[in-house]
Amino acid sequence: MIKLPKPAVLRLRSLTWTVNLMAYRNRNEKPPKLVLNKYNHKKVKETLVNETSGKCAYCESKVTHVYPGDIEHILPKSDFPKLTFEWNNLTFSCSVCNGHKSNYYDAQNPVLNPYSDAIYEHITSSGAMIIHMPGSVRGEITYKLLELNRGNLIERREEALVIFRKYLDAYVKEQNIYLKSLYKKEIIGMISPDKEFSFVLKNSLSFFISKGLNI
């Protein structure tokens, strides 16, 4: 995932917000929500929604279809208060993934960073199921902690896979060159990063290519 430029409100105010927040922390005082939640700014959220295409950065569900979504701290603000307003520490997530992740942090095995980590080195998929790559403790922790195989996610991924495989089947069987190109366009569109569950669909395509599919 590619990080968009920092919103103007953070460029102009994040340093002041951080100084104010740390003043409370240094006095061992609980900062008021008005100070702590400055990151929850309309322009910050708009930019995060745009850079994630309205998808949860972790489970890939299209959050904005049913819920406003959460601004999520990749490194928990409870352990890293100086990063509370740091643009590179913010992403967009569904409330469920945000809740499961909570304040988890392990220096040796942190949750995968959707921007800086090579996700395919740590997790993959088998059908609609998310699984970790052999030997990747971080991958295993990430999908288990966030419960990326929740029942509703499995259902929706399976629905997407059924549609995807129908397009693949139609592409393989179609003899008309123009119609074949239209099916290919649909297939490529479904695995583009802005589409829901593109990670699973892309893995499905890779599997069929490994079995001889020419596309």
mmCIF file of C-alpha atoms in Angstrom:
data_model
loop_
_atom_site.group_PDB
_atom_site.id
_atom_site.type_symbol
_atom_site.label_atom_id
_atom_site.label_comp_id
_atom_site.label_asym_id
_atom_site.label_seq_id
_atom_site.Cartn_x
_atom_site.Cartn_y
_atom_site.Cartn_z
ATOM 1 C CA MET A 1 0.000 0.000 0.000
ATOM 2 C CA ILE A 2 1.294 3.470 -0.877
ATOM 3 C CA LYS A 3 1.166 6.324 1.619
ATOM 4 C CA LEU A 4 -0.364 9.545 0.319
ATOM 5 C CA PRO A 5 1.157 12.954 1.147
ATOM 6 C CA LYS A 6 0.599 14.168 4.682
ATOM 7 C CA PRO A 7 -2.581 16.273 5.016
ATOM 8 C CA ALA A 8 -2.013 19.988 5.538
ATOM 9 C CA VAL A 9 -3.608 19.910 8.983
ATOM 10 C CA LEU A 10 -0.912 17.496 10.189
ATOM 11 C CA ARG A 11 1.898 19.417 8.521
ATOM 12 C CA LEU A 12 0.777 22.563 10.299
ATOM 13 C CA ARG A 13 -0.371 21.270 13.669
ATOM 14 C CA SER A 14 1.019 17.816 14.506
ATOM 15 C CA LEU A 15 4.115 19.176 16.265
ATOM 16 C CA THR A 16 2.046 21.464 18.494
ATOM 17 C CA TRP A 17 -0.413 18.668 19.219
ATOM 18 C CA THR A 18 2.448 16.329 20.146
ATOM 19 C CA VAL A 19 4.070 18.888 22.466
ATOM 20 C CA ASN A 20 0.748 19.442 24.236
ATOM 21 C CA LEU A 21 0.102 15.709 24.565
ATOM 22 C CA MET A 22 3.583 14.945 25.892
ATOM 23 C CA ALA A 23 3.260 17.721 28.467
ATOM 24 C CA TYR A 24 0.410 15.770 30.044
ATOM 25 C CA ARG A 25 2.337 12.499 29.795
ATOM 26 C CA ASN A 26 5.442 14.010 31.372
ATOM 27 C CA ARG A 27 3.338 15.212 34.305
ATOM 28 C CA ASN A 28 1.832 11.713 34.617
ATOM 29 C CA GLU A 29 -1.575 13.214 33.914
ATOM 30 C CA LYS A 30 -4.228 11.645 31.736
ATOM 31 C CA PRO A 31 -4.642 13.856 28.665
ATOM 32 C CA PRO A 32 -8.209 14.963 27.931
ATOM 33 C CA LYS A 33 -9.854 13.505 24.836
ATOM 34 C CA LEU A 34 -9.784 16.938 23.221
ATOM 35 C CA VAL A 35 -5.979 16.753 23.295
ATOM 36 C CA LEU A 36 -5.558 13.026 22.626
ATOM 37 C CA ASN A 37 -7.987 12.734 19.709
ATOM 38 C CA LYS A 38 -6.743 15.586 17.533
ATOM 39 C CA TYR A 39 -5.708 13.011 14.918
ATOM 40 C CA ASN A 40 -9.391 12.238 14.349
ATOM 41 C CA HIS A 41 -9.690 15.177 11.982
ATOM 42 C CA LYS A 42 -11.981 15.155 8.957
ATOM 43 C CA LYS A 43 -9.168 15.831 6.473
ATOM 44 C CA VAL A 44 -6.923 13.177 8.018
ATOM 45 C CA LYS A 45 -9.659 10.573 7.736
ATOM 46 C CA GLU A 46 -10.559 11.591 4.191
ATOM 47 C CA THR A 47 -6.955 11.105 3.099
ATOM 48 C CA LEU A 48 -6.683 7.735 4.826
ATOM 49 C CA VAL A 49 -9.921 6.563 3.205
ATOM 50 C CA ASN A 50 -8.567 7.629 -0.187
ATOM 51 C CA GLU A 51 -5.222 5.878 0.234
ATOM 52 C CA THR A 52 -6.880 2.618 1.345
ATOM 53 C CA SER A 53 -9.712 2.915 -1.212
ATOM 54 C CA GLY A 54 -12.163 2.723 1.674
ATOM 55 C CA LYS A 55 -10.867 -0.738 2.631
ATOM 56 C CA CYS A 56 -9.723 -1.869 6.048
ATOM 57 C CA ALA A 57 -5.923 -1.930 5.839
ATOM 58 C CA TYR A 58 -5.936 -5.350 7.510
ATOM 59 C CA CYS A 59 -8.950 -7.436 6.424
ATOM 60 C CA GLU A 60 -9.602 -5.644 3.084
ATOM 61 C CA SER A 61 -13.332 -5.296 3.662
ATOM 62 C CA LYS A 62 -14.932 -2.196 2.157
ATOM 63 C CA VAL A 63 -15.584 -0.411 5.413
ATOM 64 C CA THR A 64 -17.242 2.721 4.094
ATOM 65 C CA HIS A 65 -20.084 0.728 2.538
ATOM 66 C CA VAL A 66 -21.557 0.095 5.977
ATOM 67 C CA TYR A 67 -19.579 2.062 8.579
ATOM 68 C CA PRO A 68 -17.502 5.283 8.778
ATOM 69 C CA GLY A 69 -14.410 3.299 9.803
ATOM 70 C CA ASP A 70 -11.648 4.029 12.314
ATOM 71 C CA ILE A 71 -8.359 5.862 12.211
ATOM 72 C CA GLU A 72 -5.931 3.211 13.409
ATOM 73 C CA HIS A 73 -2.464 3.595 14.951
ATOM 74 C CA ILE A 74 -0.079 1.018 13.481
ATOM 75 C CA LEU A 75 2.132 1.278 16.558
ATOM 76 C CA PRO A 76 -0.180 1.744 19.565
ATOM 77 C CA LYS A 77 -0.353 5.270 20.893
ATOM 78 C CA SER A 78 -0.344 3.894 24.439
ATOM 79 C CA ASP A 79 3.244 2.663 23.929
ATOM 80 C CA PHE A 80 4.312 5.288 21.410
ATOM 81 C CA PRO A 81 2.588 8.541 22.447
ATOM 82 C CA LYS A 82 4.985 10.621 20.343
ATOM 83 C CA LEU A 83 3.572 8.880 17.263
ATOM 84 C CA THR A 84 -0.057 9.714 18.068
ATOM 85 C CA PHE A 85 -0.172 12.344 15.310
ATOM 86 C CA GLU A 86 2.570 10.894 13.103
ATOM 87 C CA TRP A 87 1.209 10.482 9.573
ATOM 88 C CA ASN A 88 3.215 7.325 8.837
ATOM 89 C CA ASN A 89 1.732 5.684 11.931
ATOM 90 C CA LEU A 90 -1.882 6.199 10.876
ATOM 91 C CA THR A 91 -4.062 4.012 8.693
ATOM 92 C CA PHE A 92 -7.731 3.196 8.130
ATOM 93 C CA SER A 93 -9.417 0.092 9.518
ATOM 94 C CA CYS A 94 -12.718 -1.494 10.386
ATOM 95 C CA SER A 95 -13.799 -1.331 14.016
ATOM 96 C CA VAL A 96 -13.406 -5.108 14.432
ATOM 97 C CA CYS A 97 -9.748 -5.252 13.349
ATOM 98 C CA ASN A 98 -9.051 -2.095 15.335
ATOM 99 C CA GLY A 99 -10.624 -3.652 18.418
ATOM 100 C CA HIS A 100 -8.778 -6.963 18.068
ATOM 101 C CA LYS A 101 -5.441 -5.246 17.523
ATOM 102 C CA SER A 102 -6.068 -2.927 20.470
ATOM 103 C CA ASN A 103 -2.767 -2.042 22.204
ATOM 104 C CA TYR A 104 -0.847 -5.138 21.109
ATOM 105 C CA TYR A 105 2.858 -4.568 20.599
ATOM 106 C CA ASP A 106 5.816 -6.918 20.583
ATOM 107 C CA ALA A 107 9.150 -5.489 19.465
ATOM 108 C CA GLN A 108 10.242 -8.849 18.040
ATOM 109 C CA ASN A 109 6.944 -9.715 16.377
ATOM 110 C CA PRO A 110 4.801 -6.639 15.726
ATOM 111 C CA VAL A 111 1.644 -6.819 13.648
ATOM 112 C CA LEU A 112 2.443 -6.522 9.954
ATOM 113 C CA ASN A 113 2.658 -2.957 8.701
ATOM 114 C CA PRO A 114 0.445 -2.725 5.573
ATOM 115 C CA TYR A 115 2.718 -0.023 4.123
ATOM 116 C CA SER A 116 6.288 -1.081 4.858
ATOM 117 C CA ASP A 117 6.199 -4.874 5.174
ATOM 118 C CA ALA A 118 6.310 -7.334 2.279
ATOM 119 C CA ILE A 119 2.947 -8.877 3.116
ATOM 120 C CA TYR A 120 3.331 -11.827 0.711
ATOM 121 C CA GLU A 121 6.423 -12.949 2.634
ATOM 122 C CA HIS A 122 4.315 -13.393 5.763
ATOM 123 C CA ILE A 123 0.751 -14.323 4.813
ATOM 124 C CA THR A 124 -1.038 -15.876 1.870
ATOM 125 C CA SER A 125 -4.435 -17.435 1.273
ATOM 126 C CA SER A 126 -5.897 -20.851 0.622
ATOM 127 C CA GLY A 127 -9.285 -20.382 -0.945
ATOM 128 C CA ALA A 128 -11.078 -17.890 1.274
ATOM 129 C CA MET A 129 -8.818 -18.595 4.264
ATOM 130 C CA ILE A 130 -5.886 -16.414 5.289
ATOM 131 C CA ILE A 131 -2.859 -18.449 6.375
ATOM 132 C CA HIS A 132 0.691 -17.552 7.376
ATOM 133 C CA MET A 133 3.757 -18.398 5.359
ATOM 134 C CA PRO A 134 5.845 -21.213 6.873
ATOM 135 C CA GLY A 135 8.140 -19.817 9.538
ATOM 136 C CA SER A 136 6.548 -16.368 9.718
ATOM 137 C CA VAL A 137 5.660 -15.759 13.349
ATOM 138 C CA ARG A 138 4.582 -12.217 12.495
ATOM 139 C CA GLY A 139 2.257 -13.501 9.806
ATOM 140 C CA GLU A 140 0.701 -16.009 12.190
ATOM 141 C CA ILE A 141 0.308 -13.436 14.964
ATOM 142 C CA THR A 142 -1.217 -10.904 12.581
ATOM 143 C CA TYR A 143 -3.955 -13.080 11.116
ATOM 144 C CA LYS A 144 -4.783 -14.773 14.421
ATOM 145 C CA LEU A 145 -4.768 -11.598 16.534
ATOM 146 C CA LEU A 146 -6.934 -9.722 14.036
ATOM 147 C CA GLU A 147 -9.086 -12.813 13.432
ATOM 148 C CA LEU A 148 -8.808 -12.440 9.678
ATOM 149 C CA ASN A 149 -10.756 -15.674 9.216
ATOM 150 C CA ARG A 150 -13.886 -14.370 10.904
ATOM 151 C CA GLY A 151 -17.040 -16.061 9.659
ATOM 152 C CA ASN A 152 -18.439 -13.043 7.844
ATOM 153 C CA LEU A 153 -15.103 -12.416 6.112
ATOM 154 C CA ILE A 154 -14.898 -16.028 4.935
ATOM 155 C CA GLU A 155 -18.436 -15.776 3.548
ATOM 156 C CA ARG A 156 -17.760 -12.577 1.643
ATOM 157 C CA ARG A 157 -14.425 -13.805 0.292
ATOM 158 C CA GLU A 158 -16.097 -17.002 -0.911
ATOM 159 C CA GLU A 159 -18.768 -14.946 -2.673
ATOM 160 C CA ALA A 160 -16.060 -12.880 -4.371
ATOM 161 C CA LEU A 161 -14.158 -16.026 -5.362
ATOM 162 C CA VAL A 162 -17.266 -17.586 -6.927
ATOM 163 C CA ILE A 163 -17.748 -14.529 -9.139
ATOM 164 C CA PHE A 164 -14.020 -14.362 -9.922
ATOM 165 C CA ARG A 165 -13.852 -18.011 -10.959
ATOM 166 C CA LYS A 166 -16.897 -17.588 -13.195
ATOM 167 C CA TYR A 167 -15.035 -14.854 -15.059
ATOM 168 C CA LEU A 168 -11.948 -17.070 -15.294
ATOM 169 C CA ASP A 169 -14.031 -19.949 -16.642
ATOM 170 C CA ALA A 170 -15.751 -17.677 -19.152
ATOM 171 C CA TYR A 171 -12.374 -16.282 -20.234
ATOM 172 C CA VAL A 172 -10.946 -19.755 -20.836
ATOM 173 C CA LYS A 173 -13.978 -20.951 -22.826
ATOM 174 C CA GLU A 174 -14.601 -17.797 -24.878
ATOM 175 C CA GLN A 175 -13.514 -18.002 -28.526
ATOM 176 C CA ASN A 176 -14.427 -14.483 -29.599
ATOM 177 C CA ILE A 177 -11.318 -12.295 -29.240
ATOM 178 C CA TYR A 178 -13.230 -9.153 -28.284
ATOM 179 C CA LEU A 179 -15.379 -10.870 -25.652
ATOM 180 C CA LYS A 180 -12.294 -12.631 -24.311
ATOM 181 C CA SER A 181 -10.613 -9.244 -23.848
ATOM 182 C CA LEU A 182 -13.649 -7.986 -21.910
ATOM 183 C CA TYR A 183 -13.487 -10.958 -19.545
ATOM 184 C CA LYS A 184 -9.778 -10.325 -19.057
ATOM 185 C CA LYS A 185 -10.501 -6.686 -18.245
ATOM 186 C CA GLU A 186 -12.998 -7.760 -15.569
ATOM 187 C CA ILE A 187 -10.502 -10.222 -14.094
ATOM 188 C CA ILE A 188 -7.699 -7.653 -13.941
ATOM 189 C CA GLY A 189 -10.104 -5.130 -12.436
ATOM 190 C CA MET A 190 -11.091 -7.481 -9.623
ATOM 191 C CA ILE A 191 -7.473 -7.915 -8.493
ATOM 192 C CA SER A 192 -6.630 -4.206 -8.540
ATOM 193 C CA PRO A 193 -5.591 -2.923 -5.083
ATOM 194 C CA ASP A 194 -8.684 -0.759 -4.677
ATOM 195 C CA LYS A 195 -11.061 -3.729 -4.896
ATOM 196 C CA GLU A 196 -12.400 -5.628 -1.894
ATOM 197 C CA PHE A 197 -10.465 -8.830 -1.089
ATOM 198 C CA SER A 198 -8.034 -8.289 -3.986
ATOM 199 C CA PHE A 199 -5.333 -10.106 -1.975
ATOM 200 C CA VAL A 200 -7.299 -13.369 -1.988
ATOM 201 C CA LEU A 201 -8.409 -12.983 -5.602
ATOM 202 C CA LYS A 202 -4.862 -12.271 -6.766
ATOM 203 C CA ASN A 203 -3.643 -15.397 -4.986
ATOM 204 C CA SER A 204 -6.408 -17.375 -6.690
ATOM 205 C CA LEU A 205 -5.309 -16.083 -10.086
ATOM 206 C CA SER A 206 -1.674 -16.957 -9.320
ATOM 207 C CA PHE A 207 -2.758 -20.503 -8.471
ATOM 208 C CA PHE A 208 -4.556 -20.976 -11.787
ATOM 209 C CA ILE A 209 -1.624 -19.466 -13.688
ATOM 210 C CA SER A 210 0.667 -21.983 -11.963
ATOM 211 C CA LYS A 211 -1.665 -24.696 -13.297
ATOM 212 C CA GLY A 212 -1.309 -23.468 -16.865
ATOM 213 C CA LEU A 213 -3.833 -20.648 -17.253
ATOM 214 C CA ASN A 214 -2.629 -18.210 -19.912
ATOM 215 C CA ILE A 215 -3.939 -14.697 -19.348
#
